């Protein structure tokens, strides 16, 4: 990649020339490093403009000095271009998930000390920095593979795997944020899970959603606004999705039973509270059957405090001690009232 150096115009005096040389070296090293990433077969980052900005930046391609600058053009120009090399380096590293501050510092130090050069490939850079804590943290799956007696990937292979995972999930319509960071792929790389395996899991996930109980799926979508892609995400990584999808799925199962057995529509909070109380789908099926048969307890007798539907549910399903006590007390009173009323009626008939 041939580029006109932004430092070529700075020739006013020896100090400026020395600064220009240093700027030129930083500029060349930065682009050499950037090109080494491209030469390694890793996915190409966006083409940055002369000032290190990506195409999505509203100021992309615009001179930060606005084409002017007055009598102090040389001063600001030197500072701006010196920062340009750092900006390009930082943006390029960020694109590849290599923007850990310690790692960026390690790379800059290695360039400054000529441990690596602008012509070093990304794999050669990886060899030089392999023992640094920042590098080991960024490529932690390699450390886990070594500990398990497995061969480690080169930096370019590692980055290519990450890109393949990301592209596979994006093409499958997975929800934003489910897998969008290099730390998300560490387990895949550690355990030799290929992008093809991820694609298969996604397909199985969508199939599972299609074959799931429509009532449960409907409750998930109604209570949580989940779509098919979010539900399918559970099958890619159940552990990662457990806190969101599994809890939601269990709550939806309970809510479905409430609707089917007792005609009661639970809120997400009510359903989750029952799940947190240990209520399974089977327990909900049985419990809400009892709730349906106990609806008469919701009526109020003279001098009696009204039993709420929430108390009836919690009492019958046993998730609240006080509610269970109130349900039992109300049931005894109703039984007593019924027996008393029956005896009075018999006495009346006998007179």
CSV table of C-alpha atoms in Angstrom, one decimal:
chain,number,residue,atom,x,y,z
A,1,UNK,CA,0.0,0.0,0.0
A,2,UNK,CA,1.7,3.2,-1.1
A,3,UNK,CA,0.7,6.4,0.6
A,4,UNK,CA,2.0,10.0,0.5
A,5,UNK,CA,3.4,10.8,3.9
A,6,UNK,CA,1.8,13.6,5.8
A,7,UNK,CA,5.2,14.5,7.1
A,8,UNK,CA,6.8,15.3,3.8
A,9,UNK,CA,6.0,19.0,3.9
A,10,UNK,CA,7.7,19.6,7.3
A,11,UNK,CA,11.2,20.9,6.4
A,12,UNK,CA,11.4,24.3,7.9
A,13,UNK,CA,14.3,23.7,10.3
A,14,UNK,CA,16.4,20.9,11.8
A,15,UNK,CA,14.1,20.4,14.7
A,16,UNK,CA,11.1,20.2,12.4
A,17,UNK,CA,13.0,17.7,10.2
A,18,UNK,CA,13.9,15.5,13.2
A,19,UNK,CA,10.4,15.6,14.3
A,20,UNK,CA,9.3,14.8,10.8
A,21,UNK,CA,11.6,11.8,10.7
A,22,UNK,CA,10.3,10.5,13.9
A,23,UNK,CA,6.7,11.1,12.7
A,24,UNK,CA,7.6,9.3,9.4
A,25,UNK,CA,9.0,6.3,11.3
A,26,UNK,CA,5.9,6.1,13.4
A,27,UNK,CA,3.7,6.5,10.4
A,28,UNK,CA,5.5,3.8,8.4
A,29,UNK,CA,5.5,1.4,11.4
A,30,UNK,CA,1.8,1.9,11.9
A,31,UNK,CA,1.0,1.2,8.3
A,32,UNK,CA,3.5,-1.6,8.2
A,33,UNK,CA,1.7,-3.2,11.2
A,34,UNK,CA,-1.7,-2.6,9.6
A,35,UNK,CA,-0.5,-4.2,6.3
A,36,UNK,CA,1.0,-7.1,8.2
A,37,UNK,CA,-2.5,-7.9,9.5
A,38,UNK,CA,-3.9,-7.9,6.0
A,39,UNK,CA,-1.0,-10.0,4.8
A,40,UNK,CA,-1.8,-12.6,7.4
A,41,UNK,CA,-5.1,-13.5,5.9
A,42,UNK,CA,-7.2,-11.9,8.6
A,43,UNK,CA,-10.4,-10.0,7.7
A,44,UNK,CA,-9.7,-6.6,6.3
A,45,UNK,CA,-10.7,-3.6,8.5
A,46,UNK,CA,-12.4,-0.5,7.2
A,47,UNK,CA,-10.1,1.7,5.1
A,48,UNK,CA,-9.2,4.6,7.3
A,49,UNK,CA,-8.7,8.1,6.0
A,50,UNK,CA,-5.4,10.0,6.4
A,51,UNK,CA,-6.4,11.0,9.9
A,52,UNK,CA,-7.2,7.5,11.1
A,53,UNK,CA,-11.0,7.8,10.9
A,54,UNK,CA,-13.3,5.0,9.7
A,55,UNK,CA,-15.9,5.5,6.9
A,56,UNK,CA,-18.7,5.7,9.5
A,57,UNK,CA,-17.2,8.8,11.1
A,58,UNK,CA,-19.1,12.0,10.1
A,59,UNK,CA,-15.7,13.7,9.6
A,60,UNK,CA,-14.3,10.9,7.4
A,61,UNK,CA,-12.0,12.4,4.8
A,62,UNK,CA,-12.2,15.9,6.2
A,63,UNK,CA,-9.0,17.8,7.0
A,64,UNK,CA,-9.1,18.5,10.8
A,65,UNK,CA,-7.7,22.0,10.1
A,66,UNK,CA,-10.5,22.7,7.6
A,67,UNK,CA,-8.1,23.5,4.8
A,68,UNK,CA,-7.0,26.7,6.6
A,69,UNK,CA,-5.0,27.1,9.8
A,70,UNK,CA,-3.6,30.6,9.4
A,71,UNK,CA,0.0,31.4,10.4
A,72,UNK,CA,0.3,28.5,12.8
A,73,UNK,CA,-0.2,25.7,10.2
A,74,UNK,CA,3.2,24.1,10.9
A,75,UNK,CA,2.6,23.8,14.7
A,76,UNK,CA,-0.8,22.2,14.6
A,77,UNK,CA,0.1,20.1,11.5
A,78,UNK,CA,3.0,18.4,13.4
A,79,UNK,CA,0.9,17.6,16.4
A,80,UNK,CA,-2.1,16.4,14.3
A,81,UNK,CA,0.0,14.1,12.2
A,82,UNK,CA,2.0,12.8,15.1
A,83,UNK,CA,-1.3,11.8,16.7
A,84,UNK,CA,-2.4,10.3,13.3
A,85,UNK,CA,0.0,7.4,13.6
A,86,UNK,CA,-1.3,6.6,17.0
A,87,UNK,CA,-4.9,7.0,16.0
A,88,UNK,CA,-4.4,4.7,13.0
A,89,UNK,CA,-2.7,2.1,15.1
A,90,UNK,CA,-5.3,2.3,17.9
A,91,UNK,CA,-8.2,2.0,15.4
A,92,UNK,CA,-6.6,-0.9,13.6
A,93,UNK,CA,-6.0,-2.8,16.8
A,94,UNK,CA,-9.5,-2.0,18.0
A,95,UNK,CA,-11.0,-3.5,14.9
A,96,UNK,CA,-9.2,-6.8,15.7
A,97,UNK,CA,-10.1,-6.7,19.4
A,98,UNK,CA,-6.5,-5.9,20.2
A,99,UNK,CA,-7.3,-2.6,22.0
A,100,UNK,CA,-6.5,-3.7,25.5
A,101,UNK,CA,-4.6,-0.7,26.8
A,102,UNK,CA,-1.7,-2.8,28.1
A,103,UNK,CA,-1.5,-4.7,24.8
A,104,UNK,CA,-1.5,-1.4,22.8
A,105,UNK,CA,1.3,-0.2,25.0
A,106,UNK,CA,3.2,-3.4,24.5
A,107,UNK,CA,2.9,-3.1,20.8
A,108,UNK,CA,3.9,0.5,20.8
A,109,UNK,CA,7.0,-0.2,23.0
A,110,UNK,CA,7.9,-3.1,20.7
A,111,UNK,CA,7.8,-0.8,17.7
A,112,UNK,CA,9.7,1.9,19.4
A,113,UNK,CA,12.4,-0.6,20.5
A,114,UNK,CA,12.5,-2.2,17.1
A,115,UNK,CA,11.7,-5.6,18.6
A,116,UNK,CA,9.1,-5.6,15.9
A,117,UNK,CA,9.1,-3.5,12.8
A,118,UNK,CA,6.6,-2.2,10.2
A,119,UNK,CA,7.4,-5.3,8.1
A,120,UNK,CA,6.7,-7.8,10.9
A,121,UNK,CA,3.8,-10.0,10.2
A,122,UNK,CA,1.1,-10.3,12.9
A,123,UNK,CA,2.2,-13.8,13.6
A,124,UNK,CA,5.8,-12.7,14.1
A,125,UNK,CA,4.5,-10.0,16.4
A,126,UNK,CA,2.6,-12.6,18.3
A,127,UNK,CA,5.7,-14.6,18.9
A,128,UNK,CA,7.5,-11.6,20.3
A,129,UNK,CA,4.7,-10.6,22.6
A,130,UNK,CA,3.5,-14.0,23.6
A,131,UNK,CA,4.9,-13.8,27.1
A,132,UNK,CA,3.3,-10.5,27.9
A,133,UNK,CA,0.3,-10.6,30.3
A,134,UNK,CA,-1.8,-8.4,27.9
A,135,UNK,CA,-1.2,-10.8,25.0
A,136,UNK,CA,-2.0,-13.9,27.1
A,137,UNK,CA,-5.2,-12.3,28.3
A,138,UNK,CA,-6.3,-11.4,24.7
A,139,UNK,CA,-5.5,-14.8,23.4
A,140,UNK,CA,-6.4,-16.7,26.5
A,141,UNK,CA,-7.9,-19.7,24.6
A,142,UNK,CA,-4.4,-20.4,23.4
A,143,UNK,CA,-3.2,-20.5,27.0
A,144,UNK,CA,-6.0,-22.9,27.9
A,145,UNK,CA,-5.2,-25.1,24.8
A,146,UNK,CA,-1.5,-25.3,25.9
A,147,UNK,CA,-2.6,-26.3,29.4
A,148,UNK,CA,-4.7,-29.0,27.9
A,149,UNK,CA,-1.9,-30.3,25.8
A,150,UNK,CA,-3.4,-29.0,22.5
A,151,UNK,CA,-1.5,-27.0,19.9
A,152,UNK,CA,-2.0,-23.2,20.0
A,153,UNK,CA,-3.2,-21.2,17.0
A,154,UNK,CA,-1.1,-18.5,15.4
A,155,UNK,CA,-2.5,-15.0,15.8
A,156,UNK,CA,-3.8,-14.9,12.3
A,157,UNK,CA,-5.5,-18.2,12.6
A,158,UNK,CA,-7.0,-17.1,15.9
A,159,UNK,CA,-8.3,-13.9,14.5
A,160,UNK,CA,-9.7,-15.7,11.4
A,161,UNK,CA,-11.6,-18.1,13.7
A,162,UNK,CA,-13.1,-15.2,15.6
A,163,UNK,CA,-14.2,-13.6,12.4
A,164,UNK,CA,-15.8,-16.8,11.1
A,165,UNK,CA,-17.8,-17.2,14.3
A,166,UNK,CA,-18.9,-13.6,14.2
A,167,UNK,CA,-19.9,-13.8,10.5
A,168,UNK,CA,-21.8,-17.2,11.0
A,169,UNK,CA,-23.8,-15.8,13.9
A,170,UNK,CA,-24.6,-12.5,12.1
A,171,UNK,CA,-25.7,-14.4,9.0
A,172,UNK,CA,-28.0,-16.5,11.1
A,173,UNK,CA,-29.7,-13.5,12.6
A,174,UNK,CA,-28.6,-14.0,16.2
A,175,UNK,CA,-29.6,-11.1,18.5
A,176,UNK,CA,-27.3,-8.2,18.9
A,177,UNK,CA,-24.9,-8.5,21.8
A,178,UNK,CA,-25.3,-12.2,22.2
A,179,UNK,CA,-21.8,-12.8,20.7
A,180,UNK,CA,-20.0,-9.6,19.8
A,181,UNK,CA,-16.7,-9.7,21.7
A,182,UNK,CA,-13.5,-11.7,21.5
A,183,UNK,CA,-14.1,-13.0,25.0
A,184,UNK,CA,-17.3,-14.7,23.7
A,185,UNK,CA,-15.4,-17.0,21.5
A,186,UNK,CA,-12.7,-18.2,24.0
A,187,UNK,CA,-14.6,-21.3,24.9
A,188,UNK,CA,-15.3,-22.2,21.3
A,189,UNK,CA,-11.6,-21.9,20.4
A,190,UNK,CA,-10.5,-23.8,23.6
A,191,UNK,CA,-12.8,-26.7,22.9
A,192,UNK,CA,-12.2,-27.0,19.1
A,193,UNK,CA,-15.7,-25.9,18.2
A,194,UNK,CA,-15.7,-25.0,14.6
A,195,UNK,CA,-17.8,-22.3,12.8
A,196,UNK,CA,-19.7,-25.2,11.1
A,197,UNK,CA,-20.6,-26.6,14.5
A,198,UNK,CA,-21.9,-23.2,15.5
A,199,UNK,CA,-24.0,-23.0,12.3
A,200,UNK,CA,-25.4,-26.4,13.0
A,201,UNK,CA,-26.3,-25.4,16.6
A,202,UNK,CA,-28.1,-22.3,15.3
A,203,UNK,CA,-30.1,-24.4,12.8
A,204,UNK,CA,-31.0,-26.8,15.6
A,205,UNK,CA,-32.0,-23.9,17.8
A,206,UNK,CA,-34.4,-22.6,15.2
A,207,UNK,CA,-35.8,-26.1,14.7
A,208,UNK,CA,-36.4,-26.4,18.5
A,209,UNK,CA,-38.3,-23.2,18.5
A,210,UNK,CA,-40.5,-24.4,15.6
A,211,UNK,CA,-41.2,-27.6,17.5
A,212,UNK,CA,-41.7,-26.1,20.9
A,213,UNK,CA,-45.0,-25.9,22.7
A,214,UNK,CA,-46.8,-23.0,20.9
A,215,UNK,CA,-48.4,-21.9,24.2
A,216,UNK,CA,-44.9,-21.6,25.8
A,217,UNK,CA,-43.4,-19.8,22.9
A,218,UNK,CA,-46.4,-17.4,22.8
A,219,UNK,CA,-46.0,-16.6,26.5
A,220,UNK,CA,-42.2,-15.9,25.9
A,221,UNK,CA,-43.0,-13.5,23.2
A,222,UNK,CA,-45.9,-11.9,25.0
A,223,UNK,CA,-44.2,-11.5,28.4
A,224,UNK,CA,-40.6,-10.8,27.3
A,225,UNK,CA,-40.8,-9.7,23.7
A,226,UNK,CA,-38.4,-12.5,22.8
A,227,UNK,CA,-38.2,-13.4,19.1
A,228,UNK,CA,-37.2,-16.7,17.4
A,229,UNK,CA,-33.5,-15.7,17.2
A,230,UNK,CA,-33.3,-15.0,20.9
A,231,UNK,CA,-34.9,-18.3,21.7
A,232,UNK,CA,-32.6,-20.1,19.3
A,233,UNK,CA,-29.6,-18.5,20.9
A,234,UNK,CA,-30.2,-20.7,23.9
A,235,UNK,CA,-29.2,-23.8,22.0
A,236,UNK,CA,-25.9,-22.2,20.9
A,237,UNK,CA,-24.7,-21.7,24.5
A,238,UNK,CA,-27.1,-22.8,27.2
A,239,UNK,CA,-24.8,-21.7,30.0
A,240,UNK,CA,-24.4,-18.2,28.6
A,241,UNK,CA,-28.1,-17.8,27.9
A,242,UNK,CA,-29.3,-19.4,31.1
A,243,UNK,CA,-29.8,-16.2,33.1
A,244,UNK,CA,-31.9,-14.7,30.4
A,245,UNK,CA,-33.5,-17.3,28.2
A,246,UNK,CA,-33.8,-20.3,30.6
A,247,UNK,CA,-35.4,-18.2,33.4
A,248,UNK,CA,-37.7,-16.7,30.8
A,249,UNK,CA,-38.5,-20.1,29.3
A,250,UNK,CA,-39.4,-21.6,32.7
A,251,UNK,CA,-41.5,-18.6,33.6
A,252,UNK,CA,-43.3,-18.9,30.3
A,253,UNK,CA,-44.0,-22.6,31.0
A,254,UNK,CA,-45.5,-21.7,34.4
A,255,UNK,CA,-47.5,-18.8,32.7
A,256,UNK,CA,-48.8,-21.2,30.1
A,257,UNK,CA,-50.1,-23.6,32.7
A,258,UNK,CA,-51.8,-20.7,34.6
A,259,UNK,CA,-53.6,-19.7,31.4
A,260,UNK,CA,-54.5,-23.3,30.4
A,261,UNK,CA,-55.5,-24.7,33.8
A,262,UNK,CA,-57.1,-21.6,35.4
A,263,UNK,CA,-57.6,-19.0,32.7
A,264,UNK,CA,-55.2,-16.7,34.6
A,265,UNK,CA,-52.8,-14.4,32.7
A,266,UNK,CA,-49.7,-13.9,34.7
A,267,UNK,CA,-47.3,-11.0,34.4
A,268,UNK,CA,-43.6,-11.7,33.8
A,269,UNK,CA,-42.8,-10.7,37.4
A,270,UNK,CA,-45.5,-13.1,38.8
A,271,UNK,CA,-44.3,-16.0,36.7
A,272,UNK,CA,-40.6,-15.4,37.5
A,273,UNK,CA,-41.5,-15.2,41.2
A,274,UNK,CA,-43.1,-18.6,41.1
A,275,UNK,CA,-40.0,-20.0,39.2
A,276,UNK,CA,-37.7,-18.5,41.8
A,277,UNK,CA,-40.0,-20.2,44.4
A,278,UNK,CA,-39.2,-23.6,42.9
A,279,UNK,CA,-42.3,-24.1,40.8
A,280,UNK,CA,-41.8,-26.3,37.8
A,281,UNK,CA,-44.1,-26.7,34.8
A,282,UNK,CA,-45.5,-30.0,36.3
A,283,UNK,CA,-46.1,-28.3,39.7
A,284,UNK,CA,-47.7,-25.4,38.0
A,285,UNK,CA,-50.0,-27.7,36.0
A,286,UNK,CA,-51.2,-29.4,39.2
A,287,UNK,CA,-51.3,-26.2,41.3
A,288,UNK,CA,-53.3,-24.1,38.9
A,289,UNK,CA,-55.8,-27.0,38.6
A,290,UNK,CA,-56.4,-26.5,42.3
A,291,UNK,CA,-56.5,-22.7,41.9
A,292,UNK,CA,-59.2,-23.2,39.4
A,293,UNK,CA,-61.3,-25.3,41.8
A,294,UNK,CA,-60.7,-22.8,44.6
A,295,UNK,CA,-62.0,-19.7,42.9
A,296,UNK,CA,-64.9,-19.5,45.3
A,297,UNK,CA,-62.4,-18.5,48.0
A,298,UNK,CA,-62.0,-15.1,46.3
A,299,UNK,CA,-65.6,-14.1,47.3
A,300,UNK,CA,-65.9,-12.1,50.5
A,301,UNK,CA,-68.1,-13.0,53.5
A,302,UNK,CA,-69.3,-10.4,56.0
A,303,UNK,CA,-66.5,-9.4,58.4
A,304,UNK,CA,-63.9,-11.2,56.3
A,305,UNK,CA,-60.8,-9.6,54.6
A,306,UNK,CA,-60.8,-10.4,50.9
A,307,UNK,CA,-58.4,-13.0,49.7
A,308,UNK,CA,-56.6,-11.8,46.6
A,309,UNK,CA,-55.9,-13.9,43.5
A,310,UNK,CA,-52.1,-13.5,44.1
A,311,UNK,CA,-52.5,-14.8,47.6
A,312,UNK,CA,-54.6,-17.7,46.3
A,313,UNK,CA,-51.9,-18.6,43.8
A,314,UNK,CA,-49.0,-18.3,46.2
A,315,UNK,CA,-50.9,-20.1,48.9
A,316,UNK,CA,-52.0,-23.0,46.8
A,317,UNK,CA,-48.6,-23.4,45.1
A,318,UNK,CA,-46.8,-23.0,48.4
A,319,UNK,CA,-44.5,-20.2,47.6
A,320,UNK,CA,-45.6,-18.0,50.5
A,321,UNK,CA,-46.2,-19.2,54.0
A,322,UNK,CA,-48.4,-16.3,55.0
A,323,UNK,CA,-50.5,-16.7,51.8
A,324,UNK,CA,-50.8,-20.5,52.4
A,325,UNK,CA,-52.0,-19.8,55.9
A,326,UNK,CA,-54.6,-17.3,54.7
A,327,UNK,CA,-55.9,-19.7,52.1
A,328,UNK,CA,-56.2,-22.5,54.7
A,329,UNK,CA,-58.0,-20.1,57.1
A,330,UNK,CA,-60.4,-18.9,54.4
A,331,UNK,CA,-61.1,-22.5,53.3
A,332,UNK,CA,-61.9,-23.5,56.9
A,333,UNK,CA,-64.3,-20.5,57.3
A,334,UNK,CA,-66.1,-21.3,54.1
A,335,UNK,CA,-66.4,-24.9,55.2
A,336,UNK,CA,-67.8,-23.9,58.5
A,337,UNK,CA,-70.2,-21.4,56.9
A,338,UNK,CA,-71.4,-24.1,54.6
A,339,UNK,CA,-71.9,-26.6,57.3
A,340,UNK,CA,-73.6,-24.0,59.5
A,341,UNK,CA,-75.9,-22.9,56.7
A,342,UNK,CA,-76.8,-26.5,55.9
A,343,UNK,CA,-77.7,-27.3,59.5
A,344,UNK,CA,-79.9,-24.2,59.7
A,345,UNK,CA,-81.7,-25.2,56.5
A,346,UNK,CA,-82.4,-28.7,57.8
A,347,UNK,CA,-83.8,-27.2,61.0
A,348,UNK,CA,-86.1,-25.0,59.0
A,349,UNK,CA,-87.4,-27.9,56.9
A,350,UNK,CA,-88.1,-29.9,60.1
A,351,UNK,CA,-90.3,-27.2,61.7
